[in-house]
Amino acid sequence: MSDSLNLSDWALRHRALVWFFMVLIIAAGLFSYKRLGRNEDPAFTFKTMVVQAAWPGATVEEMIKQVTDRIEKKLQETPDLDFIKSYTTAGVTTVFVNLLGSTRSKDVPDRWYQVRKKIGDIRGTFPAGVVGPGFNDDFGDTYGILYAFTADGFTPRQLRDYVDGARSRLLQIHDVSKIDIFGAQDEKVYVEFSARQLAGLKLDRQALIAALQAQNAVTPAGVVQAADERVLVQVTGRFRSEEDLRRVNFVVDGRIFRLSDIATVTRGYSDPPSPLFRFNGVPAIGLGIAMRSGGDVLALGRNAQAAMAEITANLPVGIEPRMVADQPEVVERAVNDFMEALLEAVAIVLGVSFLSLGLRAGAVVACSIPLVLAAVFMAMEIAGIDLQRVSLGALIIALGLLVDDAMITVEMMVTKLEEGLDSARAATFAYTSTAFPMLTGTLVTVAGFVPIGFAKSAAGEYTFSIFAVVAIALLVSWVVAVIFAPLIGVAILPAAMKQKTHGEPGPIMRRFRSLLVRAMRARWITIGATLALLVLSALALRFVPQQFFPASDRPELLVDLSLPRSASIYASDRTASRLEALLKGDSDIDRWTTYVGQGAVRFYLPLNVQLPNEFFSQTVVVTKSLDARERVRARLEKALTNDFPEVVSRISPLELGPPVGWPLQYRVRGPDPQKVSDIAYRVAGVVATDRRTQSTNFDWIEPMRALRIRVNQDQARLLGVSSQALAQSLNAVVSGGTVTQIRDDIYLIDTIARARAEDRISRSTTKTLEIPLPNGKTVPLLQVATMEYGLDWPLIWRRDRLATITVQADLTEGVQPATVIADLKTKIAELNAGLPQGYEVAVGGTVEESAKSQASVVAVLPLAGLLMLMILMIQLQSVSRLFLVLSVAPFGLIGVVLALLVAHKPLGFVALLGVMALVGMIVRNSVILVDQIETEIAHGRSGWNAVVEATSHRFRPILLTATAAILGMIPIAPTVFWGPMAYAIMGGLAVATVLTLVFLPALYVTWFRIPEDPSQASNG
């Protein structure tokens, strides 16, 4: 490079300005670090929307044909649609619209607008009586702070009043986006009639209900316009309590009846209850606080804690708020742990610098680290990247790489000072000789991370900050190395150093040169042995377990309990209570919360949230440590297997990455639900034959009993009775219906008219039910209808408009889903081949999600490869040299496989990203070595001597930078999330560094057919 382009020289000529910018960058970096958002996981967009509609009274089959299918067909026109799933029960349909992983986050709101618009277009085609459809696209809201309010000596309504007051106060906190209450039971007023009594008194229940509704209606009575004022006219009679209902009088055949004479009026709660919530086995009401996007969860935690202290001080004795989930505390601990790891990595890298370069030269490298980190923090704030699990790990990965350029610059400066140059000329010489190869190496390393940054999938979005942080750090490190490091070097390094005579090399260098020359002489053996190792490692790769994302290292356990799909919420409640009895008194457990009739609310971003279902309950057990978690898990698994045979249970830690659920899944699809269920049983038989699987189950398969009332339509018409009147009469007895509402303060309390308890649960009462006729008389139900039991589906899942049953299974400890799926592949393929047309078995779960994510990364590989080739070609301007530089990259696989096998780590999605990024790191060293060989040849050395001298010259910097990168990974190697990636990079880079210094020179002299220089004979 010409002097006019010498940035180091420019920096030395404008020292005051450069020093000013150095101080400014560090100050701004510290300011940005304080302002950066803190979070547990990187935000990623949930590309799923829920469309829900109800048609009270419809059967599952009617719902599917008249409602679900219409919605699904229309929504198949949605842009960027991946697939549609639906969940249909009697009277209710829930449709999930899932967008492609490649959909850009900024386009998702528009896609949800399109969904609303398309449903609006077909709203008029639904049958009369359909309620909705409604929409929910708030899937990503995470309630990072959860409180459970328990009450001793207070009614649930009184407790709810206090919780509502707490919610109002907490909504005033900065950074809060929403606060929801869950587990609260709505109050109801029940008006319970005796069917026999009404029939005996010749009372028409519908007429009584109509009278109640008329009295309670809110209807304008007008406004009197006087000369000087307006006077509102108000009519009394509206219901404000259950006592108002009891006092209502009816006139029938000249007789007056009070409602309390012919019905029991009671105030209670939802029956059956809405989803229940308990804390440590005690009924509670939950309060969940969600943070706005980009907020600081630590600041939110401090503010919420202060507000809760104020709220608690004003609560009466007996009402106690308990912390259920405290994400700020988790994040603070995680950030502190990672900052400790970052400091350890800094110490390791500095140790390498000081030991290898000496105190003063090491100090130059040490000064460059805070400069780069400060600039990275500034860029992270501008780009909106929080401090979270992925970005903090990326900082540690970047740390081992960002010192490379500074090390090379300083090492070159020291060399030139030892040769007798003054400090200014030594600093500028480093730029002219190494700046462009360093920039090429930096850009190549960044290109290696491109597949991470541009992978269009949920997993790619989750890990995006690896690319962003590392790319920023590496580019900034080059700027620091060519502008700031020379200036720091001039300030710290002595103006002149003792000149070294080119005498005998040290013992390490002598041994290395001897090894190098022998490898170059036995070039074919060197190349052949290296290729053999590559083939062996490729074969050994199949022994490395495959994984998507590992389980979290948080202490929570999720305990899922599923009863048969026909089970009531009361049965689920009893089962959950039996589980809670096992948890009480366990010294390894800190606390637990139980959700009956639904899954846990999203207190953790990657949580696999479960649908509300009466047959399901989920308990979140918070243990005291990771070891305690595993002990509790083992005890619970044994207890559930032995004592809960009727329950499909699953005990699992929290997931990392996009949520999946059951690790092993097969989807069975087809048009006929009965045939699909038959095939699903066969698939389950195949899965259960593998000893590594356990708890094989289905998301739905068993039918439930249905009581069918077959109406004799001719007889009904003769009597003037319609099917609608029959259904209304039956519903009034079996379930009851809302007839009006009591307006109590801020609450609207439904008033439900129904039969008494002994009539509701008795089949004989149903048989003798008196049906009112238009003439005021009644007839028994059996006079116009017959009753019989049958079987019907309690629910039907569909995927892309085909009935779909998912066969699910858990796996024994240490077994990866991909391994089992691969082993069962042949049997499933044989089963698939024998299925009728239109039916299929497809792999789902972890393996499917992993394949999608890997495909999104692979799709970007051509771009990364093209960028790498362009950068290298600009630097090398030779196809032969380009081939040589790239030749070492595949051999990193040897170290990757060896490290993962020795450390017993799986090749997960994050580790795979590390392997791809490793290519850039390896190529970087190769570029610098090949460039040095070309420089030596340009200075007149023979080909053989040039290779030996260049490799010897680059031995120290290549070894130093690789050592810094490898040892810098040590702090994150023990972590669950980063461990596999750290081991993959450490192993791959270690082996590739050796091969760069030994294999690449042998390949170079082979490729260019360079004969041995006779003068080097003594080196052998």
PDB file of C-alpha atoms in Angstrom, residues 328-513:
ATOM      1  CA  PRO A 328     -34.963  -9.951  36.485  1.00  0.00           C
ATOM      2  CA  GLU A 329     -33.203 -12.026  39.139  1.00  0.00           C
ATOM      3  CA  VAL A 330     -32.459 -14.803  36.609  1.00  0.00           C
ATOM      4  CA  VAL A 331     -31.169 -12.261  34.072  1.00  0.00           C
ATOM      5  CA  GLU A 332     -29.045 -10.430  36.639  1.00  0.00           C
ATOM      6  CA  ARG A 333     -27.439 -13.699  37.713  1.00  0.00           C
ATOM      7  CA  ALA A 334     -26.930 -14.790  34.098  1.00  0.00           C
ATOM      8  CA  VAL A 335     -25.465 -11.423  33.037  1.00  0.00           C
ATOM      9  CA  ASN A 336     -23.163 -11.434  36.068  1.00  0.00           C
ATOM     10  CA  ASP A 337     -22.052 -15.011  35.290  1.00  0.00           C
ATOM     11  CA  PHE A 338     -21.366 -14.095  31.684  1.00  0.00           C
ATOM     12  CA  MET A 339     -19.542 -10.912  32.623  1.00  0.00           C
ATOM     13  CA  GLU A 340     -17.381 -13.051  34.932  1.00  0.00           C
ATOM     14  CA  ALA A 341     -16.777 -15.406  32.019  1.00  0.00           C
ATOM     15  CA  LEU A 342     -15.946 -12.409  29.813  1.00  0.00           C
ATOM     16  CA  LEU A 343     -13.449 -11.140  32.375  1.00  0.00           C
ATOM     17  CA  GLU A 344     -11.937 -14.641  32.645  1.00  0.00           C
ATOM     18  CA  ALA A 345     -11.635 -14.739  28.857  1.00  0.00           C
ATOM     19  CA  VAL A 346      -9.995 -11.283  28.904  1.00  0.00           C
ATOM     20  CA  ALA A 347      -7.552 -12.500  31.563  1.00  0.00           C
ATOM     21  CA  ILE A 348      -6.729 -15.621  29.535  1.00  0.00           C
ATOM     22  CA  VAL A 349      -6.189 -13.646  26.326  1.00  0.00           C
ATOM     23  CA  LEU A 350      -4.055 -11.082  28.154  1.00  0.00           C
ATOM     24  CA  GLY A 351      -2.057 -13.884  29.760  1.00  0.00           C
ATOM     25  CA  VAL A 352      -1.319 -15.317  26.324  1.00  0.00           C
ATOM     26  CA  SER A 353      -0.347 -11.834  25.108  1.00  0.00           C
ATOM     27  CA  PHE A 354       1.968 -11.041  28.019  1.00  0.00           C
ATOM     28  CA  LEU A 355       3.615 -14.475  28.050  1.00  0.00           C
ATOM     29  CA  SER A 356       4.226 -14.559  24.328  1.00  0.00           C
ATOM     30  CA  LEU A 357       4.905 -10.916  23.501  1.00  0.00           C
ATOM     31  CA  GLY A 358       6.362  -9.642  26.742  1.00  0.00           C
ATOM     32  CA  LEU A 359       5.075  -7.072  29.200  1.00  0.00           C
ATOM     33  CA  ARG A 360       5.174  -3.959  27.018  1.00  0.00           C
ATOM     34  CA  ALA A 361       3.988  -5.541  23.786  1.00  0.00           C
ATOM     35  CA  GLY A 362       1.307  -7.413  25.715  1.00  0.00           C
ATOM     36  CA  ALA A 363       0.173  -4.116  27.210  1.00  0.00           C
ATOM     37  CA  VAL A 364      -0.495  -2.784  23.694  1.00  0.00           C
ATOM     38  CA  VAL A 365      -2.809  -5.733  23.036  1.00  0.00           C
ATOM     39  CA  ALA A 366      -4.372  -5.254  26.483  1.00  0.00           C
ATOM     40  CA  CYS A 367      -5.222  -1.638  25.649  1.00  0.00           C
ATOM     41  CA  SER A 368      -6.899  -2.627  22.391  1.00  0.00           C
ATOM     42  CA  ILE A 369      -9.432  -4.920  24.120  1.00  0.00           C
ATOM     43  CA  PRO A 370     -11.424  -2.230  26.021  1.00  0.00           C
ATOM     44  CA  LEU A 371     -11.369  -0.042  22.908  1.00  0.00           C
ATOM     45  CA  VAL A 372     -12.945  -2.777  20.785  1.00  0.00           C
ATOM     46  CA  LEU A 373     -15.473  -3.764  23.473  1.00  0.00           C
ATOM     47  CA  ALA A 374     -16.477  -0.111  23.985  1.00  0.00           C
ATOM     48  CA  ALA A 375     -17.089   0.322  20.258  1.00  0.00           C
ATOM     49  CA  VAL A 376     -19.051  -2.971  20.183  1.00  0.00           C
ATOM     50  CA  PHE A 377     -21.306  -1.803  23.036  1.00  0.00           C
ATOM     51  CA  MET A 378     -21.993   1.427  21.134  1.00  0.00           C
ATOM     52  CA  ALA A 379     -22.880  -0.517  17.976  1.00  0.00           C
ATOM     53  CA  MET A 380     -25.090  -2.930  19.984  1.00  0.00           C
ATOM     54  CA  GLU A 381     -27.073  -0.018  21.405  1.00  0.00           C
ATOM     55  CA  ILE A 382     -27.522   1.510  17.955  1.00  0.00           C
ATOM     56  CA  ALA A 383     -28.573  -1.866  16.488  1.00  0.00           C
ATOM     57  CA  GLY A 384     -30.951  -2.593  19.387  1.00  0.00           C
ATOM     58  CA  ILE A 385     -29.125  -5.738  20.542  1.00  0.00           C
ATOM     59  CA  ASP A 386     -29.620  -6.434  24.258  1.00  0.00           C
ATOM     60  CA  LEU A 387     -27.248  -8.138  26.641  1.00  0.00           C
ATOM     61  CA  GLN A 388     -28.709 -11.653  26.640  1.00  0.00           C
ATOM     62  CA  ARG A 389     -27.694 -15.297  26.442  1.00  0.00           C
ATOM     63  CA  VAL A 390     -26.634 -15.224  22.777  1.00  0.00           C
ATOM     64  CA  SER A 391     -25.047 -11.770  22.527  1.00  0.00           C
ATOM     65  CA  LEU A 392     -22.983 -12.282  25.713  1.00  0.00           C
ATOM     66  CA  GLY A 393     -21.685 -15.619  24.457  1.00  0.00           C
ATOM     67  CA  ALA A 394     -20.911 -14.004  21.107  1.00  0.00           C
ATOM     68  CA  LEU A 395     -18.813 -11.376  22.932  1.00  0.00           C
ATOM     69  CA  ILE A 396     -16.691 -14.139  24.452  1.00  0.00           C
ATOM     70  CA  ILE A 397     -16.304 -15.866  21.071  1.00  0.00           C
ATOM     71  CA  ALA A 398     -15.349 -12.523  19.523  1.00  0.00           C
ATOM     72  CA  LEU A 399     -12.833 -11.815  22.282  1.00  0.00           C
ATOM     73  CA  GLY A 400     -10.576 -14.666  21.224  1.00  0.00           C
ATOM     74  CA  LEU A 401     -10.661 -13.379  17.652  1.00  0.00           C
ATOM     75  CA  LEU A 402     -10.554  -9.628  18.079  1.00  0.00           C
ATOM     76  CA  VAL A 403      -7.012  -9.616  19.524  1.00  0.00           C
ATOM     77  CA  ASP A 404      -5.621 -11.357  16.432  1.00  0.00           C
ATOM     78  CA  ASP A 405      -5.103  -8.182  14.422  1.00  0.00           C
ATOM     79  CA  ALA A 406      -3.608  -6.286  17.353  1.00  0.00           C
ATOM     80  CA  MET A 407      -1.236  -9.197  18.072  1.00  0.00           C
ATOM     81  CA  ILE A 408      -0.085  -9.328  14.452  1.00  0.00           C
ATOM     82  CA  THR A 409       0.459  -5.548  14.381  1.00  0.00           C
ATOM     83  CA  VAL A 410       2.386  -5.497  17.655  1.00  0.00           C
ATOM     84  CA  GLU A 411       4.444  -8.555  16.752  1.00  0.00           C
ATOM     85  CA  MET A 412       5.447  -6.912  13.469  1.00  0.00           C
ATOM     86  CA  MET A 413       6.313  -3.653  15.272  1.00  0.00           C
ATOM     87  CA  VAL A 414       8.528  -5.506  17.757  1.00  0.00           C
ATOM     88  CA  THR A 415      10.255  -7.394  14.939  1.00  0.00           C
ATOM     89  CA  LYS A 416      11.028  -4.164  13.091  1.00  0.00           C
ATOM     90  CA  LEU A 417      12.210  -2.416  16.258  1.00  0.00           C
ATOM     91  CA  GLU A 418      14.581  -5.338  16.842  1.00  0.00           C
ATOM     92  CA  GLU A 419      15.818  -4.873  13.282  1.00  0.00           C
ATOM     93  CA  GLY A 420      16.784  -1.313  14.151  1.00  0.00           C
ATOM     94  CA  LEU A 421      13.858   0.765  12.806  1.00  0.00           C
ATOM     95  CA  ASP A 422      12.593   3.654  14.913  1.00  0.00           C
ATOM     96  CA  SER A 423       9.161   3.326  16.526  1.00  0.00           C
ATOM     97  CA  ALA A 424       7.312   5.485  13.978  1.00  0.00           C
ATOM     98  CA  ARG A 425       8.724   3.589  10.970  1.00  0.00           C
ATOM     99  CA  ALA A 426       8.116   0.245  12.708  1.00  0.00           C
ATOM    100  CA  ALA A 427       4.474   1.206  13.327  1.00  0.00           C
ATOM    101  CA  THR A 428       3.860   2.305   9.750  1.00  0.00           C
ATOM    102  CA  PHE A 429       5.712  -0.718   8.330  1.00  0.00           C
ATOM    103  CA  ALA A 430       3.276  -3.012  10.138  1.00  0.00           C
ATOM    104  CA  TYR A 431       0.471  -1.360   8.206  1.00  0.00           C
ATOM    105  CA  THR A 432       2.141  -1.593   4.789  1.00  0.00           C
ATOM    106  CA  SER A 433       3.058  -5.253   5.251  1.00  0.00           C
ATOM    107  CA  THR A 434       0.091  -6.749   7.123  1.00  0.00           C
ATOM    108  CA  ALA A 435      -2.932  -4.414   7.009  1.00  0.00           C
ATOM    109  CA  PHE A 436      -4.426  -5.715   3.773  1.00  0.00           C
ATOM    110  CA  PRO A 437      -3.868  -9.436   4.518  1.00  0.00           C
ATOM    111  CA  MET A 438      -5.305  -8.793   8.017  1.00  0.00           C
ATOM    112  CA  LEU A 439      -8.355  -7.071   6.516  1.00  0.00           C
ATOM    113  CA  THR A 440      -8.801  -9.985   4.109  1.00  0.00           C
ATOM    114  CA  GLY A 441      -8.542 -12.438   7.002  1.00  0.00           C
ATOM    115  CA  THR A 442     -10.997 -10.388   9.076  1.00  0.00           C
ATOM    116  CA  LEU A 443     -13.537 -10.174   6.248  1.00  0.00           C
ATOM    117  CA  VAL A 444     -13.156 -13.901   5.550  1.00  0.00           C
ATOM    118  CA  THR A 445     -13.808 -14.663   9.235  1.00  0.00           C
ATOM    119  CA  VAL A 446     -16.894 -12.428   9.139  1.00  0.00           C
ATOM    120  CA  ALA A 447     -18.033 -14.212   5.963  1.00  0.00           C
ATOM    121  CA  GLY A 448     -17.806 -17.479   7.901  1.00  0.00           C
ATOM    122  CA  PHE A 449     -20.483 -16.128  10.260  1.00  0.00           C
ATOM    123  CA  VAL A 450     -22.768 -14.954   7.416  1.00  0.00           C
ATOM    124  CA  PRO A 451     -24.881 -18.173   7.419  1.00  0.00           C
ATOM    125  CA  ILE A 452     -25.732 -17.425  11.070  1.00  0.00           C
ATOM    126  CA  GLY A 453     -26.724 -13.860  10.345  1.00  0.00           C
ATOM    127  CA  PHE A 454     -28.895 -14.474   7.312  1.00  0.00           C
ATOM    128  CA  ALA A 455     -30.540 -17.830   8.104  1.00  0.00           C
ATOM    129  CA  LYS A 456     -34.264 -17.257   7.614  1.00  0.00           C
ATOM    130  CA  SER A 457     -35.770 -19.379  10.394  1.00  0.00           C
ATOM    131  CA  ALA A 458     -36.861 -19.055  14.014  1.00  0.00           C
ATOM    132  CA  ALA A 459     -33.569 -20.605  15.147  1.00  0.00           C
ATOM    133  CA  GLY A 460     -31.664 -18.243  12.838  1.00  0.00           C
ATOM    134  CA  GLU A 461     -33.489 -15.254  14.308  1.00  0.00           C
ATOM    135  CA  TYR A 462     -32.755 -16.561  17.813  1.00  0.00           C
ATOM    136  CA  THR A 463     -28.997 -16.808  17.110  1.00  0.00           C
ATOM    137  CA  PHE A 464     -28.680 -13.710  14.884  1.00  0.00           C
ATOM    138  CA  SER A 465     -26.744 -11.727  17.493  1.00  0.00           C
ATOM    139  CA  ILE A 466     -23.824 -14.202  17.196  1.00  0.00           C
ATOM    140  CA  PHE A 467     -23.217 -12.883  13.693  1.00  0.00           C
ATOM    141  CA  ALA A 468     -23.964  -9.256  14.542  1.00  0.00           C
ATOM    142  CA  VAL A 469     -21.709  -9.064  17.609  1.00  0.00           C
ATOM    143  CA  VAL A 470     -18.810 -11.063  16.145  1.00  0.00           C
ATOM    144  CA  ALA A 471     -18.909  -9.165  12.828  1.00  0.00           C
ATOM    145  CA  ILE A 472     -18.934  -5.782  14.586  1.00  0.00           C
ATOM    146  CA  ALA A 473     -16.119  -6.857  16.939  1.00  0.00           C
ATOM    147  CA  LEU A 474     -13.879  -8.173  14.147  1.00  0.00           C
ATOM    148  CA  LEU A 475     -14.327  -5.152  11.892  1.00  0.00           C
ATOM    149  CA  VAL A 476     -13.724  -2.779  14.800  1.00  0.00           C
ATOM    150  CA  SER A 477     -10.664  -4.814  15.846  1.00  0.00           C
ATOM    151  CA  TRP A 478      -9.071  -4.245  12.428  1.00  0.00           C
ATOM    152  CA  VAL A 479      -9.661  -0.488  12.707  1.00  0.00           C
ATOM    153  CA  VAL A 480      -8.171  -0.513  16.207  1.00  0.00           C
ATOM    154  CA  ALA A 481      -5.181  -2.581  15.005  1.00  0.00           C
ATOM    155  CA  VAL A 482      -4.290  -0.189  12.163  1.00  0.00           C
ATOM    156  CA  ILE A 483      -5.143   3.178  13.759  1.00  0.00           C
ATOM    157  CA  PHE A 484      -5.012   2.935  17.545  1.00  0.00           C
ATOM    158  CA  ALA A 485      -2.614   0.032  18.215  1.00  0.00           C
ATOM    159  CA  PRO A 486       0.347   1.688  16.382  1.00  0.00           C
ATOM    160  CA  LEU A 487      -0.148   4.878  18.394  1.00  0.00           C
ATOM    161  CA  ILE A 488      -0.392   2.907  21.671  1.00  0.00           C
ATOM    162  CA  GLY A 489       2.673   0.931  20.570  1.00  0.00           C
ATOM    163  CA  VAL A 490       4.694   4.089  19.988  1.00  0.00           C
ATOM    164  CA  ALA A 491       3.673   5.284  23.473  1.00  0.00           C
ATOM    165  CA  ILE A 492       4.392   2.023  25.314  1.00  0.00           C
ATOM    166  CA  LEU A 493       7.148   0.251  23.378  1.00  0.00           C
ATOM    167  CA  PRO A 494      10.698   1.618  23.733  1.00  0.00           C
ATOM    168  CA  ALA A 495      11.856   3.935  20.974  1.00  0.00           C
ATOM    169  CA  ALA A 496      14.668   1.529  20.161  1.00  0.00           C
ATOM    170  CA  MET A 497      15.129  -2.121  21.047  1.00  0.00           C
ATOM    171  CA  LYS A 498      18.237  -4.231  21.273  1.00  0.00           C
ATOM    172  CA  GLN A 499      18.902  -5.467  17.775  1.00  0.00           C
ATOM    173  CA  LYS A 500      18.683  -9.214  17.410  1.00  0.00           C
ATOM    174  CA  THR A 501      21.256 -10.945  15.295  1.00  0.00           C
ATOM    175  CA  HIS A 502      19.924 -13.634  13.066  1.00  0.00           C
ATOM    176  CA  GLY A 503      21.776 -16.408  14.801  1.00  0.00           C
ATOM    177  CA  GLU A 504      20.638 -19.826  15.779  1.00  0.00           C
ATOM    178  CA  PRO A 505      16.868 -20.136  16.330  1.00  0.00           C
ATOM    179  CA  GLY A 506      15.565 -21.268  19.717  1.00  0.00           C
ATOM    180  CA  PRO A 507      14.905 -24.936  20.571  1.00  0.00           C
ATOM    181  CA  ILE A 508      11.148 -24.732  19.796  1.00  0.00           C
ATOM    182  CA  MET A 509      11.786 -23.130  16.427  1.00  0.00           C
ATOM    183  CA  ARG A 510      14.549 -25.636  15.625  1.00  0.00           C
ATOM    184  CA  ARG A 511      12.198 -28.550  16.318  1.00  0.00           C
ATOM    185  CA  PHE A 512       9.409 -26.953  14.313  1.00  0.00           C
ATOM    186  CA  ARG A 513      11.670 -26.245  11.306  1.00  0.00           C
TER     187      ARG A 513
END
